[in-house]
């Protein structure tokens, strides 16, 4: 309105936006740089000072908080490319969502089982080594730590408590091979069940009678020597210790109490053969029952009258 000669009526318009004007002074020429979407998808744009004089001060902010000023932000690199690998050995790493610029979204997957996964750290990859039956028959398998990092820590345990780690246990040797033999003399030793890894299962059988056996120690091998009738007729046989180690300990006992060990007893001699004669002079001595091994059964008969007799001493003739 120059014609009206008014002062202070001039008008300032922003070149960036001619609709933005101010009378009697410079206009505030706001320019929101975010309206042109300068940031990448998923990033937040902020233009703190929206003026022509502050071009390039906008920021692009990622969801993880990383910011860049005046351009789209580079929020993330491939986390799986880090050295050493964030998942460790025996696992595969995958960073599935790089476009969204997220951090800590990488996934670790077990090579042994691709269904076992964990985000932002190594997975716990269970591997039960006992599943492959590494122990011998009859042994108990235990895998205390079922992870890939603990391969070979399984144990095989025998029924007798002997254990081996990382391999089948060797629980027993042939107990009969011990020197001296655990069965002793005159017995046969057999270890019948080595496969089951049991100890103290060896068997001792008497050579004199293989039906007589004992487990885990010498058998009591009875041998009654009297069964072979080693004594003379009329003698009593007694075998006090009926074992193989006591051969020859039997006794033969006469009816008069005389005993012999290891042989038939010689219980009596002819009492009439004694010198001097037990009947004296002018008498005949007779020992009628030597076979019965009786003592004091001799008989004295008077030569003058043979009907006059006395047992165990001279007759009164």
PDB file of C-alpha atoms in Angstrom:
ATOM      1  CA  UNK A   1       0.000   0.000   0.000  1.00  0.00           C
ATOM      2  CA  UNK A   2       2.597   2.459  -1.101  1.00  0.00           C
ATOM      3  CA  UNK A   3      -0.059   4.896  -2.267  1.00  0.00           C
ATOM      4  CA  UNK A   4      -1.417   5.344   1.253  1.00  0.00           C
ATOM      5  CA  UNK A   5       2.080   6.325   2.487  1.00  0.00           C
ATOM      6  CA  UNK A   6       1.836   3.885   5.365  1.00  0.00           C
ATOM      7  CA  UNK A   7       5.017   2.810   7.100  1.00  0.00           C
ATOM      8  CA  UNK A   8       5.725  -0.583   8.611  1.00  0.00           C
ATOM      9  CA  UNK A   9       3.268  -2.223   6.287  1.00  0.00           C
ATOM     10  CA  UNK A  10       5.846  -4.125   4.242  1.00  0.00           C
ATOM     11  CA  UNK A  11       5.507  -7.863   4.084  1.00  0.00           C
ATOM     12  CA  UNK A  12       8.157 -10.580   4.175  1.00  0.00           C
ATOM     13  CA  UNK A  13       7.357 -13.972   2.533  1.00  0.00           C
ATOM     14  CA  UNK A  14       9.501 -17.129   2.843  1.00  0.00           C
ATOM     15  CA  UNK A  15      11.001 -18.174  -0.446  1.00  0.00           C
ATOM     16  CA  UNK A  16      10.722 -21.794   0.666  1.00  0.00           C
ATOM     17  CA  UNK A  17       7.016 -21.371   1.194  1.00  0.00           C
ATOM     18  CA  UNK A  18       5.493 -18.076  -0.118  1.00  0.00           C
ATOM     19  CA  UNK A  19       2.445 -18.659   2.022  1.00  0.00           C
ATOM     20  CA  UNK A  20       4.540 -18.053   5.122  1.00  0.00           C
ATOM     21  CA  UNK A  21       4.611 -14.234   5.588  1.00  0.00           C
ATOM     22  CA  UNK A  22       5.151 -11.566   8.191  1.00  0.00           C
ATOM     23  CA  UNK A  23       4.371  -7.768   8.141  1.00  0.00           C
ATOM     24  CA  UNK A  24       6.978  -5.250   9.164  1.00  0.00           C
ATOM     25  CA  UNK A  25       9.740  -7.820   9.623  1.00  0.00           C
ATOM     26  CA  UNK A  26      11.199 -11.167   8.544  1.00  0.00           C
ATOM     27  CA  UNK A  27       8.843 -14.125   8.525  1.00  0.00           C
ATOM     28  CA  UNK A  28       9.656 -17.281  10.468  1.00  0.00           C
ATOM     29  CA  UNK A  29      10.241 -19.620   7.576  1.00  0.00           C
ATOM     30  CA  UNK A  30       9.599 -23.062   9.053  1.00  0.00           C
ATOM     31  CA  UNK A  31      10.869 -26.048   7.026  1.00  0.00           C
ATOM     32  CA  UNK A  32      10.118 -29.525   8.472  1.00  0.00           C
ATOM     33  CA  UNK A  33      12.646 -31.692   6.715  1.00  0.00           C
ATOM     34  CA  UNK A  34      10.886 -34.859   7.875  1.00  0.00           C
ATOM     35  CA  UNK A  35       8.002 -34.244   5.478  1.00  0.00           C
ATOM     36  CA  UNK A  36      10.157 -35.611   2.668  1.00  0.00           C
ATOM     37  CA  UNK A  37      10.688 -38.946   4.535  1.00  0.00           C
ATOM     38  CA  UNK A  38      14.500 -38.850   4.486  1.00  0.00           C
ATOM     39  CA  UNK A  39      14.876 -41.763   6.909  1.00  0.00           C
ATOM     40  CA  UNK A  40      14.818 -45.482   6.143  1.00  0.00           C
ATOM     41  CA  UNK A  41      11.738 -47.619   6.785  1.00  0.00           C
ATOM     42  CA  UNK A  42      11.211 -48.275  10.453  1.00  0.00           C
ATOM     43  CA  UNK A  43      13.287 -45.257  11.580  1.00  0.00           C
ATOM     44  CA  UNK A  44      11.794 -42.241  13.366  1.00  0.00           C
ATOM     45  CA  UNK A  45      12.462 -38.801  11.850  1.00  0.00           C
ATOM     46  CA  UNK A  46      12.748 -35.698  14.000  1.00  0.00           C
ATOM     47  CA  UNK A  47      13.473 -32.114  12.819  1.00  0.00           C
ATOM     48  CA  UNK A  48      14.115 -30.180  16.044  1.00  0.00           C
ATOM     49  CA  UNK A  49      14.532 -26.722  14.419  1.00  0.00           C
ATOM     50  CA  UNK A  50      12.218 -26.275  11.479  1.00  0.00           C
ATOM     51  CA  UNK A  51      13.766 -23.244   9.851  1.00  0.00           C
ATOM     52  CA  UNK A  52      15.479 -22.576   6.567  1.00  0.00           C
ATOM     53  CA  UNK A  53      18.609 -21.774   8.490  1.00  0.00           C
ATOM     54  CA  UNK A  54      18.694 -25.223  10.082  1.00  0.00           C
ATOM     55  CA  UNK A  55      18.589 -27.379   6.995  1.00  0.00           C
ATOM     56  CA  UNK A  56      20.120 -30.792   7.669  1.00  0.00           C
ATOM     57  CA  UNK A  57      19.541 -30.907  11.411  1.00  0.00           C
ATOM     58  CA  UNK A  58      16.899 -33.629  11.273  1.00  0.00           C
ATOM     59  CA  UNK A  59      17.668 -36.998  12.894  1.00  0.00           C
ATOM     60  CA  UNK A  60      16.801 -40.549  11.960  1.00  0.00           C
ATOM     61  CA  UNK A  61      16.451 -42.812  14.984  1.00  0.00           C
ATOM     62  CA  UNK A  62      16.445 -46.605  14.944  1.00  0.00           C
ATOM     63  CA  UNK A  63      14.271 -48.764  17.199  1.00  0.00           C
ATOM     64  CA  UNK A  64      17.425 -49.695  19.142  1.00  0.00           C
ATOM     65  CA  UNK A  65      18.172 -46.009  19.880  1.00  0.00           C
ATOM     66  CA  UNK A  66      20.960 -45.529  17.329  1.00  0.00           C
ATOM     67  CA  UNK A  67      20.636 -42.106  15.636  1.00  0.00           C
ATOM     68  CA  UNK A  68      22.065 -40.385  12.595  1.00  0.00           C
ATOM     69  CA  UNK A  69      21.786 -36.644  11.828  1.00  0.00           C
ATOM     70  CA  UNK A  70      20.990 -35.379   8.324  1.00  0.00           C
ATOM     71  CA  UNK A  71      20.610 -38.809   6.760  1.00  0.00           C
ATOM     72  CA  UNK A  72      19.088 -42.224   7.212  1.00  0.00           C
ATOM     73  CA  UNK A  73      20.711 -44.101  10.078  1.00  0.00           C
ATOM     74  CA  UNK A  74      22.865 -47.209   9.693  1.00  0.00           C
ATOM     75  CA  UNK A  75      21.617 -48.964  12.743  1.00  0.00           C
ATOM     76  CA  UNK A  76      22.935 -52.517  12.497  1.00  0.00           C
ATOM     77  CA  UNK A  77      25.465 -54.732  10.875  1.00  0.00           C
ATOM     78  CA  UNK A  78      25.142 -58.539  10.634  1.00  0.00           C
ATOM     79  CA  UNK A  79      25.648 -59.641  14.253  1.00  0.00           C
ATOM     80  CA  UNK A  80      26.477 -63.168  13.111  1.00  0.00           C
ATOM     81  CA  UNK A  81      29.571 -61.848  11.324  1.00  0.00           C
ATOM     82  CA  UNK A  82      31.222 -61.019  14.663  1.00  0.00           C
ATOM     83  CA  UNK A  83      34.401 -62.881  15.606  1.00  0.00           C
ATOM     84  CA  UNK A  84      34.315 -65.027  17.596  1.00  0.00           C
ATOM     85  CA  UNK A  85      30.847 -66.190  16.532  1.00  0.00           C
ATOM     86  CA  UNK A  86      28.225 -65.176  19.090  1.00  0.00           C
ATOM     87  CA  UNK A  87      26.722 -68.681  19.037  1.00  0.00           C
ATOM     88  CA  UNK A  88      29.903 -70.660  19.667  1.00  0.00           C
ATOM     89  CA  UNK A  89      30.841 -74.000  18.110  1.00  0.00           C
ATOM     90  CA  UNK A  90      28.275 -76.598  17.056  1.00  0.00           C
ATOM     91  CA  UNK A  91      25.615 -73.947  16.390  1.00  0.00           C
ATOM     92  CA  UNK A  92      24.468 -71.924  13.373  1.00  0.00           C
ATOM     93  CA  UNK A  93      23.914 -68.159  13.636  1.00  0.00           C
ATOM     94  CA  UNK A  94      21.220 -66.264  11.702  1.00  0.00           C
ATOM     95  CA  UNK A  95      20.363 -62.545  11.860  1.00  0.00           C
ATOM     96  CA  UNK A  96      16.865 -62.629  10.352  1.00  0.00           C
ATOM     97  CA  UNK A  97      15.747 -59.002  10.527  1.00  0.00           C
ATOM     98  CA  UNK A  98      18.553 -56.690   9.447  1.00  0.00           C
ATOM     99  CA  UNK A  99      16.137 -54.442   7.545  1.00  0.00           C
ATOM    100  CA  UNK A 100      14.394 -53.358  10.727  1.00  0.00           C
ATOM    101  CA  UNK A 101      17.757 -52.320  12.173  1.00  0.00           C
ATOM    102  CA  UNK A 102      17.213 -54.274  15.398  1.00  0.00           C
ATOM    103  CA  UNK A 103      20.114 -55.349  17.564  1.00  0.00           C
ATOM    104  CA  UNK A 104      20.200 -58.531  19.686  1.00  0.00           C
ATOM    105  CA  UNK A 105      17.808 -60.335  17.356  1.00  0.00           C
ATOM    106  CA  UNK A 106      20.264 -62.946  16.051  1.00  0.00           C
ATOM    107  CA  UNK A 107      19.232 -66.578  16.512  1.00  0.00           C
ATOM    108  CA  UNK A 108      21.491 -69.509  17.477  1.00  0.00           C
ATOM    109  CA  UNK A 109      20.382 -72.961  16.289  1.00  0.00           C
ATOM    110  CA  UNK A 110      21.903 -76.289  17.390  1.00  0.00           C
ATOM    111  CA  UNK A 111      23.508 -78.250  14.558  1.00  0.00           C
ATOM    112  CA  UNK A 112      22.568 -81.476  16.358  1.00  0.00           C
ATOM    113  CA  UNK A 113      18.878 -80.503  16.479  1.00  0.00           C
ATOM    114  CA  UNK A 114      17.733 -77.565  14.322  1.00  0.00           C
ATOM    115  CA  UNK A 115      14.563 -77.241  16.384  1.00  0.00           C
ATOM    116  CA  UNK A 116      16.600 -76.070  19.418  1.00  0.00           C
ATOM    117  CA  UNK A 117      17.112 -72.295  19.124  1.00  0.00           C
ATOM    118  CA  UNK A 118      17.817 -69.250  21.221  1.00  0.00           C
ATOM    119  CA  UNK A 119      17.713 -65.516  20.437  1.00  0.00           C
ATOM    120  CA  UNK A 120      20.585 -63.206  21.402  1.00  0.00           C
ATOM    121  CA  UNK A 121      22.877 -65.923  22.725  1.00  0.00           C
ATOM    122  CA  UNK A 122      24.018 -69.547  22.388  1.00  0.00           C
ATOM    123  CA  UNK A 123      21.335 -72.221  22.607  1.00  0.00           C
ATOM    124  CA  UNK A 124      21.548 -75.086  25.093  1.00  0.00           C
ATOM    125  CA  UNK A 125      22.116 -77.930  22.687  1.00  0.00           C
ATOM    126  CA  UNK A 126      21.167 -81.086  24.513  1.00  0.00           C
ATOM    127  CA  UNK A 127      22.930 -84.247  23.342  1.00  0.00           C
ATOM    128  CA  UNK A 128      22.326 -87.327  25.459  1.00  0.00           C
ATOM    129  CA  UNK A 129      25.243 -89.574  24.596  1.00  0.00           C
ATOM    130  CA  UNK A 130      23.549 -92.541  26.252  1.00  0.00           C
ATOM    131  CA  UNK A 131      20.975 -92.570  23.441  1.00  0.00           C
ATOM    132  CA  UNK A 132      23.511 -94.377  21.246  1.00  0.00           C
ATOM    133  CA  UNK A 133      23.986 -97.183  23.829  1.00  0.00           C
ATOM    134  CA  UNK A 134      27.781 -96.799  24.193  1.00  0.00           C
ATOM    135  CA  UNK A 135      28.035 -99.111  27.215  1.00  0.00           C
ATOM    136  CA  UNK A 136      28.325-102.900  27.284  1.00  0.00           C
ATOM    137  CA  UNK A 137      25.337-105.108  28.003  1.00  0.00           C
ATOM    138  CA  UNK A 138      24.346-105.018  31.668  1.00  0.00           C
ATOM    139  CA  UNK A 139      26.053-101.675  32.333  1.00  0.00           C
ATOM    140  CA  UNK A 140      24.180 -98.475  33.278  1.00  0.00           C
ATOM    141  CA  UNK A 141      24.838 -95.365  31.169  1.00  0.00           C
ATOM    142  CA  UNK A 142      24.629 -91.850  32.627  1.00  0.00           C
ATOM    143  CA  UNK A 143      25.258 -88.562  30.785  1.00  0.00           C
ATOM    144  CA  UNK A 144      25.389 -85.906  33.553  1.00  0.00           C
ATOM    145  CA  UNK A 145      25.793 -82.841  31.288  1.00  0.00           C
ATOM    146  CA  UNK A 146      23.874 -83.204  28.027  1.00  0.00           C
ATOM    147  CA  UNK A 147      25.524 -80.475  25.928  1.00  0.00           C
ATOM    148  CA  UNK A 148      27.710 -80.451  22.839  1.00  0.00           C
ATOM    149  CA  UNK A 149      30.520 -78.933  24.886  1.00  0.00           C
ATOM    150  CA  UNK A 150      30.584 -81.964  27.184  1.00  0.00           C
ATOM    151  CA  UNK A 151      30.942 -84.750  24.635  1.00  0.00           C
ATOM    152  CA  UNK A 152      32.607 -87.785  26.216  1.00  0.00           C
ATOM    153  CA  UNK A 153      31.517 -87.158  29.822  1.00  0.00           C
ATOM    154  CA  UNK A 154      29.081 -90.089  29.941  1.00  0.00           C
ATOM    155  CA  UNK A 155      29.813 -92.939  32.353  1.00  0.00           C
ATOM    156  CA  UNK A 156      29.269 -96.700  32.113  1.00  0.00           C
ATOM    157  CA  UNK A 157      28.674 -98.323  35.491  1.00  0.00           C
ATOM    158  CA  UNK A 158      28.888-102.032  36.257  1.00  0.00           C
ATOM    159  CA  UNK A 159      26.637-103.883  38.668  1.00  0.00           C
ATOM    160  CA  UNK A 160      29.596-104.052  41.065  1.00  0.00           C
ATOM    161  CA  UNK A 161      29.973-100.231  41.069  1.00  0.00           C
ATOM    162  CA  UNK A 162      33.029-100.037  38.804  1.00  0.00           C
ATOM    163  CA  UNK A 163      32.733 -97.041  36.416  1.00  0.00           C
ATOM    164  CA  UNK A 164      34.432 -95.848  33.267  1.00  0.00           C
ATOM    165  CA  UNK A 165      34.072 -92.396  31.686  1.00  0.00           C
ATOM    166  CA  UNK A 166      33.675 -92.002  27.925  1.00  0.00           C
ATOM    167  CA  UNK A 167      33.796 -95.720  27.163  1.00  0.00           C
ATOM    168  CA  UNK A 168      32.313 -99.074  28.111  1.00  0.00           C
ATOM    169  CA  UNK A 169      33.626-100.213  31.477  1.00  0.00           C
ATOM    170  CA  UNK A 170      35.984-103.152  31.935  1.00  0.00           C
ATOM    171  CA  UNK A 171      34.496-104.389  35.149  1.00  0.00           C
ATOM    172  CA  UNK A 172      35.956-107.832  35.720  1.00  0.00           C
ATOM    173  CA  UNK A 173      38.752-110.155  34.758  1.00  0.00           C
ATOM    174  CA  UNK A 174      38.587-113.929  35.126  1.00  0.00           C
ATOM    175  CA  UNK A 175      38.682-114.386  38.886  1.00  0.00           C
ATOM    176  CA  UNK A 176      39.770-117.992  38.429  1.00  0.00           C
ATOM    177  CA  UNK A 177      42.991-116.817  36.786  1.00  0.00           C
ATOM    178  CA  UNK A 178      44.258-115.488  40.122  1.00  0.00           C
ATOM    179  CA  UNK A 179      47.315-117.125  41.638  1.00  0.00           C
ATOM    180  CA  UNK A 180      46.999-118.957  43.917  1.00  0.00           C
ATOM    181  CA  UNK A 181      43.637-120.289  42.815  1.00  0.00           C
ATOM    182  CA  UNK A 182      40.766-118.910  44.931  1.00  0.00           C
ATOM    183  CA  UNK A 183      39.396-122.456  45.219  1.00  0.00           C
ATOM    184  CA  UNK A 184      42.532-124.036  46.628  1.00  0.00           C
ATOM    185  CA  UNK A 185      43.776-127.557  45.927  1.00  0.00           C
ATOM    186  CA  UNK A 186      41.694-130.415  44.475  1.00  0.00           C
ATOM    187  CA  UNK A 187      38.882-128.099  43.317  1.00  0.00           C
ATOM    188  CA  UNK A 188      37.979-126.720  39.897  1.00  0.00           C
ATOM    189  CA  UNK A 189      37.332-122.964  39.569  1.00  0.00           C
ATOM    190  CA  UNK A 190      34.817-121.598  37.048  1.00  0.00           C
ATOM    191  CA  UNK A 191      33.834-117.956  36.449  1.00  0.00           C
ATOM    192  CA  UNK A 192      30.523-118.490  34.644  1.00  0.00           C
ATOM    193  CA  UNK A 193      29.227-114.960  34.114  1.00  0.00           C
ATOM    194  CA  UNK A 194      31.995-112.604  32.992  1.00  0.00           C
ATOM    195  CA  UNK A 195      29.709-110.872  30.478  1.00  0.00           C
ATOM    196  CA  UNK A 196      27.538-109.431  33.241  1.00  0.00           C
ATOM    197  CA  UNK A 197      30.645-107.939  34.885  1.00  0.00           C
ATOM    198  CA  UNK A 198      29.839-109.402  38.291  1.00  0.00           C
ATOM    199  CA  UNK A 199      32.548-109.938  40.878  1.00  0.00           C
ATOM    200  CA  UNK A 200      32.562-112.724  43.489  1.00  0.00           C
ATOM    201  CA  UNK A 201      30.542-115.018  41.212  1.00  0.00           C
ATOM    202  CA  UNK A 202      33.260-117.630  40.627  1.00  0.00           C
ATOM    203  CA  UNK A 203      32.381-121.191  41.539  1.00  0.00           C
ATOM    204  CA  UNK A 204      34.486-123.877  43.219  1.00  0.00           C
ATOM    205  CA  UNK A 205      33.589-127.522  42.533  1.00  0.00           C
ATOM    206  CA  UNK A 206      35.117-130.534  44.281  1.00  0.00           C
ATOM    207  CA  UNK A 207      37.152-132.734  41.939  1.00  0.00           C
ATOM    208  CA  UNK A 208      36.044-135.733  44.026  1.00  0.00           C
ATOM    209  CA  UNK A 209      32.400-134.860  43.436  1.00  0.00           C
ATOM    210  CA  UNK A 210      31.679-132.088  40.892  1.00  0.00           C
ATOM    211  CA  UNK A 211      28.136-131.759  42.227  1.00  0.00           C
ATOM    212  CA  UNK A 212      29.569-130.236  45.423  1.00  0.00           C
ATOM    213  CA  UNK A 213      30.036-126.510  44.683  1.00  0.00           C
ATOM    214  CA  UNK A 214      30.355-123.181  46.387  1.00  0.00           C
ATOM    215  CA  UNK A 215      30.222-119.605  45.031  1.00  0.00           C
ATOM    216  CA  UNK A 216      32.893-117.051  45.957  1.00  0.00           C
ATOM    217  CA  UNK A 217      35.089-119.416  47.918  1.00  0.00           C
ATOM    218  CA  UNK A 218      36.340-122.988  48.308  1.00  0.00           C
ATOM    219  CA  UNK A 219      33.702-125.696  48.603  1.00  0.00           C
ATOM    220  CA  UNK A 220      33.605-128.100  51.527  1.00  0.00           C
ATOM    221  CA  UNK A 221      34.521-131.266  49.706  1.00  0.00           C
ATOM    222  CA  UNK A 222      33.314-134.110  51.949  1.00  0.00           C
ATOM    223  CA  UNK A 223      35.059-137.450  51.528  1.00  0.00           C
ATOM    224  CA  UNK A 224      34.058-140.090  54.057  1.00  0.00           C
ATOM    225  CA  UNK A 225      36.939-142.552  53.958  1.00  0.00           C
ATOM    226  CA  UNK A 226      34.915-145.128  55.884  1.00  0.00           C
ATOM    227  CA  UNK A 227      32.695-145.758  52.833  1.00  0.00           C
ATOM    228  CA  UNK A 228      35.513-147.902  51.385  1.00  0.00           C
ATOM    229  CA  UNK A 229      35.517-150.146  54.513  1.00  0.00           C
ATOM    230  CA  UNK A 230      39.222-149.759  55.324  1.00  0.00           C
ATOM    231  CA  UNK A 231      38.957-151.440  58.768  1.00  0.00           C
ATOM    232  CA  UNK A 232      39.024-155.147  59.615  1.00  0.00           C
ATOM    233  CA  UNK A 233      35.858-157.083  60.333  1.00  0.00           C
ATOM    234  CA  UNK A 234      34.446-156.249  63.733  1.00  0.00           C
ATOM    235  CA  UNK A 235      36.221-152.902  63.946  1.00  0.00           C
ATOM    236  CA  UNK A 236      34.412-149.564  63.998  1.00  0.00           C
ATOM    237  CA  UNK A 237      35.470-146.964  61.400  1.00  0.00           C
ATOM    238  CA  UNK A 238      35.238-143.229  62.095  1.00  0.00           C
ATOM    239  CA  UNK A 239      36.239-140.352  59.765  1.00  0.00           C
ATOM    240  CA  UNK A 240      36.109-137.257  62.002  1.00  0.00           C
ATOM    241  CA  UNK A 241      36.956-134.638  59.315  1.00  0.00           C
ATOM    242  CA  UNK A 242      35.435-135.532  55.966  1.00  0.00           C
ATOM    243  CA  UNK A 243      37.417-133.235  53.666  1.00  0.00           C
ATOM    244  CA  UNK A 244      39.961-133.751  50.920  1.00  0.00           C
ATOM    245  CA  UNK A 245      42.665-132.107  52.975  1.00  0.00           C
ATOM    246  CA  UNK A 246      42.175-134.620  55.791  1.00  0.00           C
ATOM    247  CA  UNK A 247      42.753-137.841  53.859  1.00  0.00           C
ATOM    248  CA  UNK A 248      44.042-140.591  56.156  1.00  0.00           C
ATOM    249  CA  UNK A 249      42.539-139.282  59.375  1.00  0.00           C
ATOM    250  CA  UNK A 250      40.003-142.111  59.774  1.00  0.00           C
ATOM    251  CA  UNK A 251      40.335-144.470  62.733  1.00  0.00           C
ATOM    252  CA  UNK A 252      39.671-148.165  63.166  1.00  0.00           C
ATOM    253  CA  UNK A 253      38.562-149.037  66.684  1.00  0.00           C
ATOM    254  CA  UNK A 254      38.493-152.461  68.226  1.00  0.00           C
ATOM    255  CA  UNK A 255      35.817-153.606  70.609  1.00  0.00           C
ATOM    256  CA  UNK A 256      38.419-153.426  73.358  1.00  0.00           C
ATOM    257  CA  UNK A 257      39.012-149.742  72.688  1.00  0.00           C
ATOM    258  CA  UNK A 258      42.304-150.105  70.831  1.00  0.00           C
ATOM    259  CA  UNK A 259      42.446-147.655  67.881  1.00  0.00           C
ATOM    260  CA  UNK A 260      44.604-147.217  64.823  1.00  0.00           C
ATOM    261  CA  UNK A 261      44.598-144.108  62.582  1.00  0.00           C
ATOM    262  CA  UNK A 262      44.715-144.453  58.793  1.00  0.00           C
ATOM    263  CA  UNK A 263      44.731-148.281  58.740  1.00  0.00           C
ATOM    264  CA  UNK A 264      42.966-151.362  60.083  1.00  0.00           C
ATOM    265  CA  UNK A 265      43.726-151.782  63.751  1.00  0.00           C
ATOM    266  CA  UNK A 266      45.846-154.564  65.198  1.00  0.00           C
ATOM    267  CA  UNK A 267      43.817-154.861  68.331  1.00  0.00           C
ATOM    268  CA  UNK A 268      45.030-158.131  70.007  1.00  0.00           C
ATOM    269  CA  UNK A 269      47.712-160.776  69.899  1.00  0.00           C
ATOM    270  CA  UNK A 270      47.317-164.345  71.120  1.00  0.00           C
ATOM    271  CA  UNK A 271      47.359-163.901  74.872  1.00  0.00           C
ATOM    272  CA  UNK A 272      48.499-167.478  75.290  1.00  0.00           C
ATOM    273  CA  UNK A 273      51.694-166.728  73.356  1.00  0.00           C
ATOM    274  CA  UNK A 274      52.931-164.531  76.164  1.00  0.00           C
ATOM    275  CA  UNK A 275      56.036-165.639  77.973  1.00  0.00           C
ATOM    276  CA  UNK A 276      55.785-166.846  80.625  1.00  0.00           C
ATOM    277  CA  UNK A 277      52.443-168.432  79.913  1.00  0.00           C
ATOM    278  CA  UNK A 278      49.588-166.666  81.645  1.00  0.00           C
ATOM    279  CA  UNK A 279      48.322-170.095  82.825  1.00  0.00           C
ATOM    280  CA  UNK A 280      51.504-171.210  84.489  1.00  0.00           C
ATOM    281  CA  UNK A 281      52.888-174.753  84.590  1.00  0.00           C
ATOM    282  CA  UNK A 282      50.856-177.971  83.946  1.00  0.00           C
ATOM    283  CA  UNK A 283      47.977-176.029  82.338  1.00  0.00           C
ATOM    284  CA  UNK A 284      47.001-175.548  78.720  1.00  0.00           C
ATOM    285  CA  UNK A 285      46.248-171.993  77.524  1.00  0.00           C
ATOM    286  CA  UNK A 286      43.658-171.328  74.823  1.00  0.00           C
ATOM    287  CA  UNK A 287      42.587-167.952  73.333  1.00  0.00           C
ATOM    288  CA  UNK A 288      39.267-168.950  71.753  1.00  0.00           C
ATOM    289  CA  UNK A 289      38.063-165.653  70.237  1.00  0.00           C
ATOM    290  CA  UNK A 290      40.946-163.803  68.642  1.00  0.00           C
ATOM    291  CA  UNK A 291      38.775-162.658  65.752  1.00  0.00           C
ATOM    292  CA  UNK A 292      36.576-160.575  68.069  1.00  0.00           C
ATOM    293  CA  UNK A 293      39.691-158.816  69.370  1.00  0.00           C
ATOM    294  CA  UNK A 294      38.682-159.312  72.967  1.00  0.00           C
ATOM    295  CA  UNK A 295      41.271-159.157  75.723  1.00  0.00           C
ATOM    296  CA  UNK A 296      41.247-161.261  78.936  1.00  0.00           C
ATOM    297  CA  UNK A 297      39.258-164.024  77.249  1.00  0.00           C
ATOM    298  CA  UNK A 298      42.025-166.654  77.294  1.00  0.00           C
ATOM    299  CA  UNK A 299      41.256-169.890  79.071  1.00  0.00           C
ATOM    300  CA  UNK A 300      43.466-172.081  81.337  1.00  0.00           C
ATOM    301  CA  UNK A 301      42.633-175.851  81.570  1.00  0.00           C
ATOM    302  CA  UNK A 302      44.290-178.335  83.962  1.00  0.00           C
ATOM    303  CA  UNK A 303      46.346-180.906  82.120  1.00  0.00           C
ATOM    304  CA  UNK A 304      45.322-183.468  84.829  1.00  0.00           C
ATOM    305  CA  UNK A 305      41.661-182.749  84.176  1.00  0.00           C
ATOM    306  CA  UNK A 306      40.851-180.699  81.106  1.00  0.00           C
ATOM    307  CA  UNK A 307      37.365-180.107  82.412  1.00  0.00           C
ATOM    308  CA  UNK A 308      38.781-177.853  85.090  1.00  0.00           C
ATOM    309  CA  UNK A 309      39.102-174.412  83.441  1.00  0.00           C
ATOM    310  CA  UNK A 310      39.355-170.783  84.277  1.00  0.00           C
ATOM    311  CA  UNK A 311      39.120-167.691  82.108  1.00  0.00           C
ATOM    312  CA  UNK A 312      41.700-164.900  82.296  1.00  0.00           C
ATOM    313  CA  UNK A 313      43.989-166.655  84.708  1.00  0.00           C
ATOM    314  CA  UNK A 314      45.373-170.041  85.961  1.00  0.00           C
ATOM    315  CA  UNK A 315      42.815-172.681  86.981  1.00  0.00           C
ATOM    316  CA  UNK A 316      42.876-174.310  90.407  1.00  0.00           C
ATOM    317  CA  UNK A 317      43.862-177.785  89.431  1.00  0.00           C
TER     318      UNK A 317
END
